[in-house]
mmCIF file of C-alpha atoms in Angstrom:
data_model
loop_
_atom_site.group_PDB
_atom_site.id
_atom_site.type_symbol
_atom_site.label_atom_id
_atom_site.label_comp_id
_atom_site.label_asym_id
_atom_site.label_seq_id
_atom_site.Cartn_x
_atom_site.Cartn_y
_atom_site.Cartn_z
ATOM 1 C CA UNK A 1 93.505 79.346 104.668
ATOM 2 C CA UNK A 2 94.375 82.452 102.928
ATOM 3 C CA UNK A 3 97.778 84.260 104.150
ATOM 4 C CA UNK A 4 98.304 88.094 103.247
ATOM 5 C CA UNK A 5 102.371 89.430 103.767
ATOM 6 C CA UNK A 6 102.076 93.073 103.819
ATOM 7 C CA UNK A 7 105.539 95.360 103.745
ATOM 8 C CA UNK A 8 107.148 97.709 104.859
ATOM 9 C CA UNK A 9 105.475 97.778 108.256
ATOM 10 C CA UNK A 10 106.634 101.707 107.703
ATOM 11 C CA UNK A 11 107.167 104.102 105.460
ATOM 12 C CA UNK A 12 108.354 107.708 105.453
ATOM 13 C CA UNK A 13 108.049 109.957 102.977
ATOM 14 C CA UNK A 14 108.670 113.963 102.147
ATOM 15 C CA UNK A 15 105.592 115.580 101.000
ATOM 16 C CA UNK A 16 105.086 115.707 97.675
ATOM 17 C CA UNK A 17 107.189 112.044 97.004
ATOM 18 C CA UNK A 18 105.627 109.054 96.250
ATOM 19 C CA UNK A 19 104.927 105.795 98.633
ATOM 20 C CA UNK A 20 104.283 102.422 98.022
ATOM 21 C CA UNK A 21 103.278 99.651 99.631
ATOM 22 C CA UNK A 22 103.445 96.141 98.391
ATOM 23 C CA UNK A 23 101.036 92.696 99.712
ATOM 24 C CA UNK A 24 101.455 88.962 98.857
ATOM 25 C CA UNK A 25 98.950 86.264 99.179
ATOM 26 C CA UNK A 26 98.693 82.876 99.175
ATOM 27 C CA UNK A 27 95.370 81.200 97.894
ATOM 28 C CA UNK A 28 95.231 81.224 94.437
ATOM 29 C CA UNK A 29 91.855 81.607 94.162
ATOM 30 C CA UNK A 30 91.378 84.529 95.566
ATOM 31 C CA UNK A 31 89.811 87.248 93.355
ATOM 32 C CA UNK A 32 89.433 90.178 95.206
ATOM 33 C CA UNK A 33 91.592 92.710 96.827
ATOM 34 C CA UNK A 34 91.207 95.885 98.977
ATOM 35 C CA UNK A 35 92.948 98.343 100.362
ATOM 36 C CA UNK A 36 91.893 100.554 103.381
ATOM 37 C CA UNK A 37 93.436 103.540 105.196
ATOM 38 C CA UNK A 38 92.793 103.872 109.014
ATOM 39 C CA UNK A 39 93.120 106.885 110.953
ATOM 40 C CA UNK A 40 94.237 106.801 114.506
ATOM 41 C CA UNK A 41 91.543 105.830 117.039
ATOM 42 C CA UNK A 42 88.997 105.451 113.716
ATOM 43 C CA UNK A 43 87.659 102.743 111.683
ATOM 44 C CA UNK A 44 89.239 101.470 108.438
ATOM 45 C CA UNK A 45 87.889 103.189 105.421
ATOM 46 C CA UNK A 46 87.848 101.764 101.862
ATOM 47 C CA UNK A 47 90.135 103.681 99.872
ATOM 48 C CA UNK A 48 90.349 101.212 96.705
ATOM 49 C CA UNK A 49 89.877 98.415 95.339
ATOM 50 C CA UNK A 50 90.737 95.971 92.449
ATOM 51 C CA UNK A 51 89.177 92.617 91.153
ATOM 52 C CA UNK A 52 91.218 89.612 89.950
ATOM 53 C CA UNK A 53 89.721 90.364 86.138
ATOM 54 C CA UNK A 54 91.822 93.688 85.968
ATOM 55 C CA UNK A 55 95.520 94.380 86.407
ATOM 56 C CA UNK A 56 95.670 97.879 87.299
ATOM 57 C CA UNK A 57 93.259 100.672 88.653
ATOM 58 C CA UNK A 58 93.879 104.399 89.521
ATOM 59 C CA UNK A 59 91.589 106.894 91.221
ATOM 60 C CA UNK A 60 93.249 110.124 91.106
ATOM 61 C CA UNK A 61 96.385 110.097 93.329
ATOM 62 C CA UNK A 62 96.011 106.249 94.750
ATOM 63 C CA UNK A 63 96.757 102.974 92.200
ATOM 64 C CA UNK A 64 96.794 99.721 92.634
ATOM 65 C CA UNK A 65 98.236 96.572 90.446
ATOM 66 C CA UNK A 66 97.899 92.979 90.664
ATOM 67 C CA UNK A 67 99.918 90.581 89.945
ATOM 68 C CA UNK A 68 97.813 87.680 89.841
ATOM 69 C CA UNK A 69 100.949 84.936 88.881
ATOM 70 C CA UNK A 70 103.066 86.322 91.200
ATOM 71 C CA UNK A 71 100.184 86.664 93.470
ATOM 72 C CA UNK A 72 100.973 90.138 94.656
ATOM 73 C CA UNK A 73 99.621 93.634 94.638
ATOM 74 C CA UNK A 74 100.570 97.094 95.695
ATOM 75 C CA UNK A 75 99.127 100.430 96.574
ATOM 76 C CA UNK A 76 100.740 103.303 94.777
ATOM 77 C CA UNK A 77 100.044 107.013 96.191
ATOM 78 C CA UNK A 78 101.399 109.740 94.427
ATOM 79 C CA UNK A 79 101.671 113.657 95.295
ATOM 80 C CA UNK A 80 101.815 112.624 99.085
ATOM 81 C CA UNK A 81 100.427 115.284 101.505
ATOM 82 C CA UNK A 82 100.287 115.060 105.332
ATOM 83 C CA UNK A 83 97.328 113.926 105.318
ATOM 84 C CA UNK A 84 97.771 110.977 103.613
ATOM 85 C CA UNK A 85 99.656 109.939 107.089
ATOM 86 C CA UNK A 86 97.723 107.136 108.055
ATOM 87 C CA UNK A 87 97.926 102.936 108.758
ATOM 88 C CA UNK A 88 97.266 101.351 105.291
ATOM 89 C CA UNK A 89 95.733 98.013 105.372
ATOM 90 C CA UNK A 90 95.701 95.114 102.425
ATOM 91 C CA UNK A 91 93.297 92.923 102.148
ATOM 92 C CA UNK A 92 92.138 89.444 100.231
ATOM 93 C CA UNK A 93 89.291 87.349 99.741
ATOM 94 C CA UNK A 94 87.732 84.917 97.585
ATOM 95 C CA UNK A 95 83.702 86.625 96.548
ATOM 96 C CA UNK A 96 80.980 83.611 96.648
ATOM 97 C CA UNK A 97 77.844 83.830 97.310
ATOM 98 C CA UNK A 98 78.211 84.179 101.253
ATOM 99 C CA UNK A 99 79.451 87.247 102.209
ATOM 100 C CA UNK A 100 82.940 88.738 101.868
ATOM 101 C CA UNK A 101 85.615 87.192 104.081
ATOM 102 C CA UNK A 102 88.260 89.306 104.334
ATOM 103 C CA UNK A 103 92.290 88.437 105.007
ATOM 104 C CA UNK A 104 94.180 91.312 106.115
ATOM 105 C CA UNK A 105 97.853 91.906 105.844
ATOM 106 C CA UNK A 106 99.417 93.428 108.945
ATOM 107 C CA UNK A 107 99.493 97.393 107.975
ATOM 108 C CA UNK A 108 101.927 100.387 107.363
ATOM 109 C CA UNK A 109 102.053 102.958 109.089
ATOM 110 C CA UNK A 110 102.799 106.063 106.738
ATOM 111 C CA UNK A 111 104.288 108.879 107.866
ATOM 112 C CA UNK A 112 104.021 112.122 105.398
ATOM 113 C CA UNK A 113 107.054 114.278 106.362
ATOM 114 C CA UNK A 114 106.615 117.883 105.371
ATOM 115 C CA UNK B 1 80.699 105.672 110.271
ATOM 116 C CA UNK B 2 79.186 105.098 107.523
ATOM 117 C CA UNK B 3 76.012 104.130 108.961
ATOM 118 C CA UNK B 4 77.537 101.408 111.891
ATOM 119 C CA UNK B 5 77.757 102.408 115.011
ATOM 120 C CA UNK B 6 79.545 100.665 117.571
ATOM 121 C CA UNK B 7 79.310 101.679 121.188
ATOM 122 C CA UNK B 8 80.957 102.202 123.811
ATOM 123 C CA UNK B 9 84.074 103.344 122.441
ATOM 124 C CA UNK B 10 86.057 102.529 125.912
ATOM 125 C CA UNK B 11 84.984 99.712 128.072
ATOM 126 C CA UNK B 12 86.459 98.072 130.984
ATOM 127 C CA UNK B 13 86.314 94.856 132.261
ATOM 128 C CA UNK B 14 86.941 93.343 135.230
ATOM 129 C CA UNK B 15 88.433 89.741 135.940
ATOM 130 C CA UNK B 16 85.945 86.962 135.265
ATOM 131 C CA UNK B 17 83.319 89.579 133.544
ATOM 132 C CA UNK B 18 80.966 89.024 130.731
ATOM 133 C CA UNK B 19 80.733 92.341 128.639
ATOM 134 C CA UNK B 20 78.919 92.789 125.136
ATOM 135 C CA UNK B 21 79.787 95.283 122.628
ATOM 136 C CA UNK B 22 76.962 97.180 120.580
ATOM 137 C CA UNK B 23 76.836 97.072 116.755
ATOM 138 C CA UNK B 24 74.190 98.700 114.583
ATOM 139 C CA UNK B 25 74.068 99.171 111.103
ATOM 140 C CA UNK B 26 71.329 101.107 108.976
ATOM 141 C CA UNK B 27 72.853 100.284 105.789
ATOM 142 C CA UNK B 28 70.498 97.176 105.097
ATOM 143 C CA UNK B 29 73.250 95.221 104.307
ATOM 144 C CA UNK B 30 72.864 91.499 104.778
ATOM 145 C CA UNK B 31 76.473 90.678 106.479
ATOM 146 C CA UNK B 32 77.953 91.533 109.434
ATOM 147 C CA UNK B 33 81.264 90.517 110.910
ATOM 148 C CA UNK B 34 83.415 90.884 113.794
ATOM 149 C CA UNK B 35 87.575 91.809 114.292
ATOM 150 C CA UNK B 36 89.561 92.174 117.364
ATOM 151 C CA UNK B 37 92.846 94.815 116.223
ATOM 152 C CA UNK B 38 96.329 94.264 118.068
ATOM 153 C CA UNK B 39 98.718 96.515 117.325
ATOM 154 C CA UNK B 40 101.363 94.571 114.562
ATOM 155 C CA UNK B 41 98.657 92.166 113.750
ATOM 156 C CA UNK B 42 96.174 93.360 111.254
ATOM 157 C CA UNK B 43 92.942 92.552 111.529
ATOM 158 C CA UNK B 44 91.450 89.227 112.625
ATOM 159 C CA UNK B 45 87.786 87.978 112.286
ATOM 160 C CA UNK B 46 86.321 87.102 115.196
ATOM 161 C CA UNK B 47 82.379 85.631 114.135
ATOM 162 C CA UNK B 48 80.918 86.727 110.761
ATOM 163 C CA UNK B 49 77.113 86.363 110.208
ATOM 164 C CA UNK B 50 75.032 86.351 106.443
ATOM 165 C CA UNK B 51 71.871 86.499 107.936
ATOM 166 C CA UNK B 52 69.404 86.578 110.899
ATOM 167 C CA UNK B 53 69.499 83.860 113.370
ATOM 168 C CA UNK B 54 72.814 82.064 111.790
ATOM 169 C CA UNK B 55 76.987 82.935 112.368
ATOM 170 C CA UNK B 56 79.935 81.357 111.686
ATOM 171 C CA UNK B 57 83.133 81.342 113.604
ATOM 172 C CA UNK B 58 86.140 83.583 112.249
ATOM 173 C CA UNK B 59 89.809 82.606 112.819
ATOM 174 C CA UNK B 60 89.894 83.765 116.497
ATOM 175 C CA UNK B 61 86.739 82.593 118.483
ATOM 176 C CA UNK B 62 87.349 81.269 121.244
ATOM 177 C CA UNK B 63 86.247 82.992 124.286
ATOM 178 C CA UNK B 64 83.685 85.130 122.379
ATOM 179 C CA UNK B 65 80.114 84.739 121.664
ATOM 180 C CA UNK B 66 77.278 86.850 119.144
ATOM 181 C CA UNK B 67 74.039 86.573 117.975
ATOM 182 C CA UNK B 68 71.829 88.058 115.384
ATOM 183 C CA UNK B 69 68.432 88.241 116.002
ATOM 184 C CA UNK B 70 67.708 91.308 114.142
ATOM 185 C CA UNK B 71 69.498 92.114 110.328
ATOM 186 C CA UNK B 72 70.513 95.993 111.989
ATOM 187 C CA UNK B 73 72.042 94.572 115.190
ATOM 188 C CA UNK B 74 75.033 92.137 115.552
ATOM 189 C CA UNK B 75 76.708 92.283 119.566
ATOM 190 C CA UNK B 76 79.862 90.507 120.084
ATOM 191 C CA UNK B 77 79.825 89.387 124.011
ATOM 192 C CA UNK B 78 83.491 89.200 125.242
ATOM 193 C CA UNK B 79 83.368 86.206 127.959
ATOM 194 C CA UNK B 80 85.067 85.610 131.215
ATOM 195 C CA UNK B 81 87.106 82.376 128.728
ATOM 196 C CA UNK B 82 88.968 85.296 127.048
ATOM 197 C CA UNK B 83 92.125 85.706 128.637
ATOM 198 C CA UNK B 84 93.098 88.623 126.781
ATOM 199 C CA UNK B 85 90.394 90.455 125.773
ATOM 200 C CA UNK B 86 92.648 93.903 125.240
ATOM 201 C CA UNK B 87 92.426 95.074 121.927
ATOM 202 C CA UNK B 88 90.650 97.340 119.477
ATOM 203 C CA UNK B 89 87.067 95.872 118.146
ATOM 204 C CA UNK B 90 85.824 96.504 114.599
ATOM 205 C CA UNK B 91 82.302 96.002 113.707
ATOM 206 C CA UNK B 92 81.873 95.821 109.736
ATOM 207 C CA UNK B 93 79.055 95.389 107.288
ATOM 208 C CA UNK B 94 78.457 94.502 103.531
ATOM 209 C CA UNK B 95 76.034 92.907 101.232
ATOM 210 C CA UNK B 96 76.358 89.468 100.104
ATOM 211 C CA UNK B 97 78.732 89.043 97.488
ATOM 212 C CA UNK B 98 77.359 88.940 94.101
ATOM 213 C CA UNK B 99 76.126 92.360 94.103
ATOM 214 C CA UNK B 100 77.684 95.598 92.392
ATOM 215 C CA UNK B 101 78.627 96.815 95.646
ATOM 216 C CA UNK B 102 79.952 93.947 98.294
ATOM 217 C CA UNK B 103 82.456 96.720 100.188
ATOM 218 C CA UNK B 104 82.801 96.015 103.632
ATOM 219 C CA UNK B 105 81.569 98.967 106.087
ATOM 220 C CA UNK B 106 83.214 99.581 109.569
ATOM 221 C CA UNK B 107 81.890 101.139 112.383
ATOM 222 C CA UNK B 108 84.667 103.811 114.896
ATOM 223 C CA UNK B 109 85.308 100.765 117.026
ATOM 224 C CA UNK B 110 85.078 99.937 120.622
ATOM 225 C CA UNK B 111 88.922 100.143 122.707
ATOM 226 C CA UNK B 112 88.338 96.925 125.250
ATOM 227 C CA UNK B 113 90.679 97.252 128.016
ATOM 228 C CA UNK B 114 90.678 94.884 131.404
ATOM 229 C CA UNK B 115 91.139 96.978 134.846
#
């Protein structure tokens, strides 16, 4: 089965720097690849994502690339502010027609340091 | 959020105890899945189900049981065969995949603990 590696575990940054946070998997034929940010004692939120078709995607302050040879992606946030301070989860998964089984990589915990 | 609720957000068990968690979506999406949350570990999947009346076993099953008899309502019963049932529980929903918008959902979670 699918295997997602997700460093550093965690990260702190000064306000205002920027953080990143890299994610390897295994399967090679998996083609799809979130990212969500979970607040303590909350849910995990979807906070971008990025199919196997594209190698890069920004949304404002947040990016993520793909590296589908290397098999590896990352999560780039720029402008950090406190509360970006959050766990930060990878994800992968292979889309059929049955759903959307998700692999997650372990987290990081960021810490935005004013 | 975002249309799943999970309830209770603490429970307790007690030693050889059967206790279900709630999960209710109004999102109308088709697939619903389960995750138990261990601090260092991610998130594993626990059952998964793509329609009414039919799951499939996640990665971590044993000792835990669901059903889906209605598309809005998918409980996850933690059994007396779970030895360690502490952890964080994450109820999530999506559509099938396929469609423009196959993001999974989660619910606020439930915090299991055993007294």
């Amino acid at each position: 089965g699918e295997n997602v590696e997700q460093h550093p575990s965690t990260l702190s940054v000064q306000e205002g720097d920027s953080a990143v946070i890299k994610c390897t998997y295994s399967d090679s034929a998996s083609n799809y690849f979130p990212w969500y940010k979970q607040e303590l004692g909350k849910g995990p939120q979807l906070i971008i994502d990025i199919r196997s078709n594209v190698g890069e995607k920004k949304d404002q302050r947040i990016a993520v690339t793909l590296n589908k040879t290397a098999k590896h992606f990352s999560l780039h946030i720029t402008e950090t502010q406190p509360e970006d301070s959050a766990v930060y989860f990878c994800a992968a998964s292979i889309l059929t027609g049955g759903g959307n089984k998700l692999t997650f990589g372990t987290g990081t915990q960021l810490k935005v340091e004013l | 959020d975002g249309g799943i609720t999970q309830s209770p957000k603490y429970l307790f068990r007690k030693e050889g105890q059967n206790v279900t968690l709630s999960c209710e979506q109004n999102l109308n999406h088709d697939a619903m899945y389960w995750y138990r949350q261990d601090p260092g570990q991610g998130l594993r999947l626990i059952y998964y189900s793509q329609i009414v009346n039919d799951f499939q076993k996640g990665d971590i099953a044993e000792g835990y049981s669901v059903s889906r008899e209605k598309k809005e309502s998918f409980p996850l019963t933690v059994t007396s065969a779970q030895k360690n049932p502490t952890a964080f529980y994450l109820c999530a929903s999506s559509t099938l995949a396929g469609g423009p918008k196959n993001i999974q959902y989660f619910g606020a979670g439930t915090r299991l603990s055993v007294l």
